[in-house]
mmCIF file of C-alpha atoms and ligand atoms in Angstrom:
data_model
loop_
_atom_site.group_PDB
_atom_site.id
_atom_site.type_symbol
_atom_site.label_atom_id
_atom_site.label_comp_id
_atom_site.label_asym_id
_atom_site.label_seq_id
_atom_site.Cartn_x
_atom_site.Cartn_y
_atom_site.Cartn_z
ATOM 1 C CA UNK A 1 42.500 -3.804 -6.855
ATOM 2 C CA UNK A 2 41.171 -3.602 -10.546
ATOM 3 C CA UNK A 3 40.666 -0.255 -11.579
ATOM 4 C CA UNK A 4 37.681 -1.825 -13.999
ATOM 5 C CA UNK A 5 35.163 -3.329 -13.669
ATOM 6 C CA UNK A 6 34.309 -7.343 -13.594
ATOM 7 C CA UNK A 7 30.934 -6.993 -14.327
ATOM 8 C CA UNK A 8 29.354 -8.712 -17.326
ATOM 9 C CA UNK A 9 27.294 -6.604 -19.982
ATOM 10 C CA UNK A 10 27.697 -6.291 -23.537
ATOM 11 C CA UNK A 11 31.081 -3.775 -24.320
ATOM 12 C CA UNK A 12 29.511 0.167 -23.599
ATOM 13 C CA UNK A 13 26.869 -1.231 -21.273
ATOM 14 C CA UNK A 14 26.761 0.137 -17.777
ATOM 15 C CA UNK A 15 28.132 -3.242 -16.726
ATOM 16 C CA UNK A 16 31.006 -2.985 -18.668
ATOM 17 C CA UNK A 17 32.538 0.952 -17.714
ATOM 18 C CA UNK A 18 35.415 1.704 -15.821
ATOM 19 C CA UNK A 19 34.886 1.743 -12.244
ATOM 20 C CA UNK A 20 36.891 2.958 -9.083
ATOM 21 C CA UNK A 21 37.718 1.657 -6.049
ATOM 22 C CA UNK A 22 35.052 1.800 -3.257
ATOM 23 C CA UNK A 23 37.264 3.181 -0.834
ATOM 24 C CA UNK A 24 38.455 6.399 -2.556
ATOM 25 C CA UNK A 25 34.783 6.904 -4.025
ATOM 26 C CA UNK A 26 33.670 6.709 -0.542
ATOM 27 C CA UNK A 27 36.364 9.324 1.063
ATOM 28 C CA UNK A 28 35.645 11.429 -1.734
ATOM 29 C CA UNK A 29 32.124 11.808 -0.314
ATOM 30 C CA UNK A 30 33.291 12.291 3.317
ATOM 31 C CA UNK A 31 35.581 15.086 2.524
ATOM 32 C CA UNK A 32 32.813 17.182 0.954
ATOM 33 C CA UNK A 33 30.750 16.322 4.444
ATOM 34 C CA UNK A 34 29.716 19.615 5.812
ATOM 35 C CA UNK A 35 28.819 20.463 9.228
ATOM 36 C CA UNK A 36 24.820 19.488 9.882
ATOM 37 C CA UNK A 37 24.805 17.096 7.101
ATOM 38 C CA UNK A 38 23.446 14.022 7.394
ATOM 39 C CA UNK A 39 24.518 11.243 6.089
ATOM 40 C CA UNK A 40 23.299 7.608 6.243
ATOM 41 C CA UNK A 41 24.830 4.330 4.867
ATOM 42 C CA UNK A 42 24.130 0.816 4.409
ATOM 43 C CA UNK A 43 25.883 -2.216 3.120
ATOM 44 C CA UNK A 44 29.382 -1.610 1.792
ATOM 45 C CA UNK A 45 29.185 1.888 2.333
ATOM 46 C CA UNK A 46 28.519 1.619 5.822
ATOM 47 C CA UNK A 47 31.460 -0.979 6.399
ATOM 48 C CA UNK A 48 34.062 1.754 4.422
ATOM 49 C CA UNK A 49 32.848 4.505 6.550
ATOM 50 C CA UNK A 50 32.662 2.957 10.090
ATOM 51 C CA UNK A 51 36.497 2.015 8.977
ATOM 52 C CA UNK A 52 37.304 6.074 8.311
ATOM 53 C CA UNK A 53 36.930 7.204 11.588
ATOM 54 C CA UNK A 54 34.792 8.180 14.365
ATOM 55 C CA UNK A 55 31.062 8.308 13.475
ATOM 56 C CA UNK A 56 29.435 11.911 13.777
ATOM 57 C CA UNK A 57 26.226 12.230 15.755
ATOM 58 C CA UNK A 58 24.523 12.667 12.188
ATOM 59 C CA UNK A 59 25.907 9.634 10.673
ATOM 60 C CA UNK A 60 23.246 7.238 10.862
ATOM 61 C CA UNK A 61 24.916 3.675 9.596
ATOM 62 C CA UNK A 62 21.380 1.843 8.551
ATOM 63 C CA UNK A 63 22.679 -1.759 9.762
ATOM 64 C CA UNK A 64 20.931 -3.994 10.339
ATOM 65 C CA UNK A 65 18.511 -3.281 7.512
ATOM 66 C CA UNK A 66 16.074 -3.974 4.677
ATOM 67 C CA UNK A 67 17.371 -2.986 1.408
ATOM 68 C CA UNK A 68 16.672 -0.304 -0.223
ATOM 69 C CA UNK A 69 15.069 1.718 2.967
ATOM 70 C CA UNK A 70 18.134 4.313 3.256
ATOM 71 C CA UNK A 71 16.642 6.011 -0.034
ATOM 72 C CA UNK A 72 13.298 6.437 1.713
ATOM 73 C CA UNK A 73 14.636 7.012 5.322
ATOM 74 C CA UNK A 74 16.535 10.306 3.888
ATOM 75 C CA UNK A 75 13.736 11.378 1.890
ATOM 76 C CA UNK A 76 11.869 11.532 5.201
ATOM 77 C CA UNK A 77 14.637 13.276 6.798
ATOM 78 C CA UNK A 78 15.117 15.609 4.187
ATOM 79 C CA UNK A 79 10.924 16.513 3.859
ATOM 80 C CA UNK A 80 11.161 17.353 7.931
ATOM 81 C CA UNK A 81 14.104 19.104 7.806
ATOM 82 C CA UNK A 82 14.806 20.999 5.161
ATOM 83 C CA UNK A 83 18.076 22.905 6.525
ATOM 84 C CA UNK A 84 20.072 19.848 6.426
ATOM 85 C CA UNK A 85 21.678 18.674 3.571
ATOM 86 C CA UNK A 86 20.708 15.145 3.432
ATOM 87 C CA UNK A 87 22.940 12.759 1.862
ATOM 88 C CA UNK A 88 21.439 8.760 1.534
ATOM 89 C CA UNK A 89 23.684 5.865 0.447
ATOM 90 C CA UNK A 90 22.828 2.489 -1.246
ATOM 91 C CA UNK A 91 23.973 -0.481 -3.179
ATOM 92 C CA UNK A 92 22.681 -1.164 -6.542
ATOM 93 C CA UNK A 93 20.692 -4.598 -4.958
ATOM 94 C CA UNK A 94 19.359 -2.130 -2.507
ATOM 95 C CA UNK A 95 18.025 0.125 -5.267
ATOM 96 C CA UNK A 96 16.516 -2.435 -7.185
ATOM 97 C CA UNK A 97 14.543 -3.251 -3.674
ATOM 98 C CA UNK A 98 13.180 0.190 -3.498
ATOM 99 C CA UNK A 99 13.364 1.573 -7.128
ATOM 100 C CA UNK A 100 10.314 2.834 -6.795
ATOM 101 C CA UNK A 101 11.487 5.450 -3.963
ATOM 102 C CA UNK A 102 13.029 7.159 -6.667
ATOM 103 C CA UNK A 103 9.472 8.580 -7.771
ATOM 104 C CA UNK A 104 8.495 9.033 -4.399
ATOM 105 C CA UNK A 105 12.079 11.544 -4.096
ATOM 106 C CA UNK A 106 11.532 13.239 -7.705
ATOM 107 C CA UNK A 107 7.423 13.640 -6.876
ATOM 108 C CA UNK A 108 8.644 15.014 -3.229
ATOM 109 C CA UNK A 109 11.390 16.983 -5.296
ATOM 110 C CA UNK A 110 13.758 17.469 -1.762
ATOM 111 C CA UNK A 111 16.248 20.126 -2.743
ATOM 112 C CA UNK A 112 18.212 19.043 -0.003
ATOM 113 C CA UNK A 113 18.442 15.516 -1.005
ATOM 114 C CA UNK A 114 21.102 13.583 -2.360
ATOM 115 C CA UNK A 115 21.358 9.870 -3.427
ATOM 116 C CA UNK A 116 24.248 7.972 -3.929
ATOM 117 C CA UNK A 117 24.304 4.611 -5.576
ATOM 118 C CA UNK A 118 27.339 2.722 -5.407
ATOM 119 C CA UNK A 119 27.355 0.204 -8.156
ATOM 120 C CA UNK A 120 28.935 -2.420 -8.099
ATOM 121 C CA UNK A 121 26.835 -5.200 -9.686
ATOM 122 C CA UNK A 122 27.257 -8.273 -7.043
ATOM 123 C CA UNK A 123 25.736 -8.140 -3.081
ATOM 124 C CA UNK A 124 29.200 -7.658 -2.116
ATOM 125 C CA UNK A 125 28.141 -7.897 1.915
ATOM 126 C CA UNK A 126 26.739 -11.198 1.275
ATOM 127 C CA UNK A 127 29.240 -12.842 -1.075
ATOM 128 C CA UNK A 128 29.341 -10.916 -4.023
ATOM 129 C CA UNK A 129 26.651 -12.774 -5.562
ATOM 130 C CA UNK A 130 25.978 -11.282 -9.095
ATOM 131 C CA UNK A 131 22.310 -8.380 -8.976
ATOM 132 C CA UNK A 132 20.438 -8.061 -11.283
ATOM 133 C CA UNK A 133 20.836 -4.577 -12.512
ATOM 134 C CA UNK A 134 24.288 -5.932 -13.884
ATOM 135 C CA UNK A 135 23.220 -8.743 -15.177
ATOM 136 C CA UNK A 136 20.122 -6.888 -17.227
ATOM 137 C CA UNK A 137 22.791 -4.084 -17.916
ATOM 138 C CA UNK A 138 20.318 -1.588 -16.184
ATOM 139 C CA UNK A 139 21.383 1.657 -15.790
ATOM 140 C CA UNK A 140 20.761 3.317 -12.988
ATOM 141 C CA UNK A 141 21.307 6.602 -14.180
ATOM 142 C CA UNK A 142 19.037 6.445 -16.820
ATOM 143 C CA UNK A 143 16.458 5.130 -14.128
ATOM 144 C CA UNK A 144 17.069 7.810 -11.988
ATOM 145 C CA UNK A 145 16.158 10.497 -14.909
ATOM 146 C CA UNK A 146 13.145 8.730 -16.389
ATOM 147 C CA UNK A 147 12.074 8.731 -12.879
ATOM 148 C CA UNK A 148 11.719 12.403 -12.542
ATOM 149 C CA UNK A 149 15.039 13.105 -10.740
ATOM 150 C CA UNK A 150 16.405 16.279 -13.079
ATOM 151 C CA UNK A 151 20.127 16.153 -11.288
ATOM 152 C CA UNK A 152 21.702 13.302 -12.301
ATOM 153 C CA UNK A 153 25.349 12.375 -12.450
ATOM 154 C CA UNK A 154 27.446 9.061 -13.336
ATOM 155 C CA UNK A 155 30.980 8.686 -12.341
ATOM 156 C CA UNK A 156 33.224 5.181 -13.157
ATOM 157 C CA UNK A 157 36.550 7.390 -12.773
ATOM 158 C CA UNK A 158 38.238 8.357 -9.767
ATOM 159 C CA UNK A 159 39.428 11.311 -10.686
ATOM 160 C CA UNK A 160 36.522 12.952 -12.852
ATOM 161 C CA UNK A 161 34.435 11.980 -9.260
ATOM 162 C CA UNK A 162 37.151 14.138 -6.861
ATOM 163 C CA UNK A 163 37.111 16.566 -9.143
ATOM 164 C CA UNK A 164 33.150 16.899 -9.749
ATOM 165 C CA UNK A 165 32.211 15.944 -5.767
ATOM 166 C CA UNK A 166 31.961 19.381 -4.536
ATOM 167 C CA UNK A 167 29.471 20.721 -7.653
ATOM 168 C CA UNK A 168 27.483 17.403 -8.049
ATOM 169 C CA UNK A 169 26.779 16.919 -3.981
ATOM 170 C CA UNK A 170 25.848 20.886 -3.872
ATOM 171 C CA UNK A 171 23.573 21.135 -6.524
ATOM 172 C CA UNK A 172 20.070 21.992 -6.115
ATOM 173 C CA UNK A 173 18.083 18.267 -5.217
ATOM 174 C CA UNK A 174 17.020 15.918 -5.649
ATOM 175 C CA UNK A 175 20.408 14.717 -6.835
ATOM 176 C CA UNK A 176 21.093 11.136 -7.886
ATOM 177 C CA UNK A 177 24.789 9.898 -8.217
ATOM 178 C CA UNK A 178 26.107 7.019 -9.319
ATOM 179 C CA UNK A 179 29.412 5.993 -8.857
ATOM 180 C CA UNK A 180 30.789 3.247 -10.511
ATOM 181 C CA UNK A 181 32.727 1.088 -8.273
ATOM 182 C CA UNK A 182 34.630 -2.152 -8.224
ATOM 183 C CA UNK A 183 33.662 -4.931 -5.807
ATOM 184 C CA UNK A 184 36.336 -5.557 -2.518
ATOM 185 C CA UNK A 185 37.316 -9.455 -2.848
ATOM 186 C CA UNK A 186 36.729 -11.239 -0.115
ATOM 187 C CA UNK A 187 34.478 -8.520 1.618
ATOM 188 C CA UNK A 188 32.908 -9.141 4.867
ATOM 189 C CA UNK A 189 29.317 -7.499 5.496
ATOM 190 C CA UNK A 190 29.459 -4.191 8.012
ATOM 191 C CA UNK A 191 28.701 -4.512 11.660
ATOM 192 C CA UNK A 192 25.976 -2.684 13.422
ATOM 193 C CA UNK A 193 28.075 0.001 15.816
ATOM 194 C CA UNK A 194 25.505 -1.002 18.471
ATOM 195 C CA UNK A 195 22.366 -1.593 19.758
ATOM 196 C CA UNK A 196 19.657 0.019 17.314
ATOM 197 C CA UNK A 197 16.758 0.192 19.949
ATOM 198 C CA UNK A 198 19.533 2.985 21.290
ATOM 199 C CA UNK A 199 20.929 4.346 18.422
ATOM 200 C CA UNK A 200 17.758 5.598 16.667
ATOM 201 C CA UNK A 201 16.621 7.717 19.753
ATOM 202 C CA UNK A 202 20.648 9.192 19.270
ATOM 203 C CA UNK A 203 20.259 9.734 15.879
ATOM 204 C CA UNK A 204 17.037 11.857 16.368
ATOM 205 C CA UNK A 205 18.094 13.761 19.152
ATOM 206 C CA UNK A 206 21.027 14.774 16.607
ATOM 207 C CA UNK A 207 18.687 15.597 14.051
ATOM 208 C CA UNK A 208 17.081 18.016 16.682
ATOM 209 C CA UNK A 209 20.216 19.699 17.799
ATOM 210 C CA UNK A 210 20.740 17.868 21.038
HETATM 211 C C1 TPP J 301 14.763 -6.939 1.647
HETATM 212 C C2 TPP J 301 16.072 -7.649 1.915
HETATM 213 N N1 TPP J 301 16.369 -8.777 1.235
HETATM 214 C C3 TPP J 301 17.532 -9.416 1.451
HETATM 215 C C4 TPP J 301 18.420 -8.925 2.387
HETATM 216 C C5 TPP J 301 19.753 -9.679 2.602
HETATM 217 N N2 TPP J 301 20.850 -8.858 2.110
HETATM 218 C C6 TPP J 301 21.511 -8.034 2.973
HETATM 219 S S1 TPP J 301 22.685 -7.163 2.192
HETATM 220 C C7 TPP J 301 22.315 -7.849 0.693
HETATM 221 C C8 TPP J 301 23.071 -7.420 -0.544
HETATM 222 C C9 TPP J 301 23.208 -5.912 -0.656
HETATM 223 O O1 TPP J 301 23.709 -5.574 -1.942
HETATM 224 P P1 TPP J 301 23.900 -4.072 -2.356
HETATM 225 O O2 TPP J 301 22.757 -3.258 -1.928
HETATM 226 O O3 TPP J 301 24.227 -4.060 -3.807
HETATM 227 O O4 TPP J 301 25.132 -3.577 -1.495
HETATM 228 P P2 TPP J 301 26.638 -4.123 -1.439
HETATM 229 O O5 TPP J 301 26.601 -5.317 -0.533
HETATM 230 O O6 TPP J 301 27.059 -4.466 -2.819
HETATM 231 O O7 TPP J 301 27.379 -2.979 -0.831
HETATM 232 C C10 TPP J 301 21.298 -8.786 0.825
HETATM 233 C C11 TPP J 301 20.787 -9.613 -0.295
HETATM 234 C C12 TPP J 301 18.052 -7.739 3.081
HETATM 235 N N3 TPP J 301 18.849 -7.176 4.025
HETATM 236 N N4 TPP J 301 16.881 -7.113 2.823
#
């Protein structure tokens, strides 16, 4: 896998940075998982983490689902309980669906709350079609701060990510991340780990301590 990126953008763009591979960003994340978190993917993300191991009654893998809507799902989540650190995952499309949710988080100013954007600049779950944020060279970090959102962080390389995980997912929230990743080739879209009808009444009984 490329360690860079094959995104488009003028050279020092967002599109054009050094980006790591999805996988590693992704177990990065998972091995700063504390107990009680919550966590809640969609997309790619959810696809790499169903494939890391058995899901924890507070993983909630959003799948099926309308894009963007982890980013407002774990606002909720955070607002109604505020003991939990809350950690919501997304795509760049998915942002760009529900970019507005970022006001909504830094108005609601969660300190629990953390957001992570993997971007990657293509719908990688439904064919890696080029998104827009890429090809506009939008930067999502620099959305995320003009939005209100005071903790803001950007990682492209592996390394600098492992070794600012544990400090960047425990500051004070609303935090914003964005990771800079490289798209899988030839990556298939995640599947739902069951019926959601039952998996939403699970995933709330979690969130209550049952
Ligand atoms: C509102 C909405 N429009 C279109 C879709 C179809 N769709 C599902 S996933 C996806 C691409 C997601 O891209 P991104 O959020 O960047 O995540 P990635 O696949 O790159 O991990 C699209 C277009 C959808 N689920 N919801």
């Amino acid at each position: 896998m490329s360690a860079t990126s094959k995104k488009g953008g003028a050279p020092g763009s967002p599109t054009s940075r050094k980006a790591m591979p999805l996988r590693e960003a992704i177990e990065t994340l998972r091995a700063q998982r504390g107990a009680g978190d919550v966590v809640i993917t969609s997309m790619g993300s959810a696809r790499e983490w169903m494939a890391m191991g058995p899901l924890d009654p507070l993983d909630f893998i959003h799948v099926p689902s309308s894009m963007g809507e982890t980013l407002s799902l774990g606002l909720g989540i955070a607002l109604a309980q505020p003991a939990r650190r809350v950690v919501a995952c997304c795509g760049d499309g998915s942002l760009l669906m529900n970019l507005g949710a970022l006001v909504t988080i830094a108005s609601e100013a969660p300190p629990n709350l953390v957001v992570v954007v993997f971007d990657n600049g293509v719908y990688e779950v439904t064919g890696a079609q080029s998104a827009p944020g890429a090809r506009a060279g939008a930067d999502f970090a620099v959305l995320a701060r003009a939005s209100g959102i005071a903790s803001v962080h950007r990682f492209g390389d592996l390394d600098a990510w492992r070794s600012s995980a544990a400090s960047a997912l425990g500051a004070p929230g609303p935090v914003c991340i964005v990771l800079d990743v490289a798209p899988v080739p030839g990556a298939i879209g995640p599947r739902s780990p069951g019926k959601t009808a039952e998996r939403g009444p699970a995933f709330a009984r979690a969130l209550q301590g049952g």
